[in-house]
Amino acid sequence: MTTVLIADDQPLQRLGFGMLLQGTPGLTAVGEAEHGAEAVRLAAELRPDVVLMDIRMPGMDGLEATRRIVATGGRTRVLIVTTFDLDAYAYEGLRAGASGFLLKDARPEEIVAGIHAVATGDAVVAPRLTRRLLDAYAHQVLAPPGTPAEDPRLHTLSDREREVLVAIGQGWTNAEIAERLVLTESTVKKHVGRVLAKIGARDRIQAVIMGVRH
């Protein structure tokens, strides 16, 4: 069972997410938070697998709450779900350590898929934001001055694992990687797991950052 904490200042939104979780086998809501400080407290107390995090909340916002939850080093992953289709929010959310960023106009099945993805160490970003984020920010923030030409950890990857890392950096799903590299999807999942372990990436978002950076 994947446990979920709902953090949103709108009661109707919390109710909607709660009903979605209640009606989805394998997911359960373990708590609700009305603002960021409460989300941080409940995340520490309940240790949910995933926090559905709004951004604009009174007091501590969702970005700061995400930073604090991730900074504990616990198992809880943060999936930001917001009304605002703003690139800066998406970028700051991912930089804060969120494992995903979706918009509230996403279909229910997309929200569910996003929860499952981040709970298992994967990552998800609203499709219409992905390319815009790379175009707008990659050259500014993913390769800061003084960045080495290549991270030494990349030398620990096999040729196939490097191919997989490049594919992750291009935003391909496991199914797309399997098709293009002529592998089974289960084999791709094993390669992805080894890549994340060898480069010290928490999830695919960090792997994408490293792939673009180098």
PDB file of C-alpha atoms in Angstrom, residues 1-2 4 24-27 50 79 109-124:
ATOM      1  CA  MET A   1       0.000   0.000   0.000  1.00  0.00           C
ATOM      2  CA  THR A   2       1.390   3.412  -1.001  1.00  0.00           C
ATOM      3  CA  VAL A   4      -0.003   9.621   0.671  1.00  0.00           C
ATOM      4  CA  THR A  24      -7.724   3.677  -6.201  1.00  0.00           C
ATOM      5  CA  PRO A  25      -6.543   0.221  -5.054  1.00  0.00           C
ATOM      6  CA  GLY A  26      -3.059   0.323  -3.572  1.00  0.00           C
ATOM      7  CA  LEU A  27      -3.215   3.988  -2.507  1.00  0.00           C
ATOM      8  CA  VAL A  50       4.441  10.486  -1.165  1.00  0.00           C
ATOM      9  CA  LEU A  79       4.967  15.286  -5.987  1.00  0.00           C
ATOM     10  CA  GLU A 109      -5.163   8.597 -14.054  1.00  0.00           C
ATOM     11  CA  GLU A 110      -2.185  10.907 -14.641  1.00  0.00           C
ATOM     12  CA  ILE A 111      -2.164  11.922 -10.982  1.00  0.00           C
ATOM     13  CA  VAL A 112      -2.329   8.259  -9.937  1.00  0.00           C
ATOM     14  CA  ALA A 113       0.461   7.333 -12.350  1.00  0.00           C
ATOM     15  CA  GLY A 114       2.550  10.205 -10.994  1.00  0.00           C
ATOM     16  CA  ILE A 115       2.089   9.004  -7.414  1.00  0.00           C
ATOM     17  CA  HIS A 116       3.141   5.476  -8.360  1.00  0.00           C
ATOM     18  CA  ALA A 117       6.124   6.806 -10.320  1.00  0.00           C
ATOM     19  CA  VAL A 118       7.616   8.913  -7.536  1.00  0.00           C
ATOM     20  CA  ALA A 119       6.831   6.277  -4.885  1.00  0.00           C
ATOM     21  CA  THR A 120       9.032   3.801  -6.757  1.00  0.00           C
ATOM     22  CA  GLY A 121      11.907   6.253  -7.218  1.00  0.00           C
ATOM     23  CA  ASP A 122      10.968   7.405 -10.690  1.00  0.00           C
ATOM     24  CA  ALA A 123      10.082  10.961 -11.642  1.00  0.00           C
ATOM     25  CA  VAL A 124       7.384  12.748 -13.582  1.00  0.00           C
TER      26      VAL A 124
END
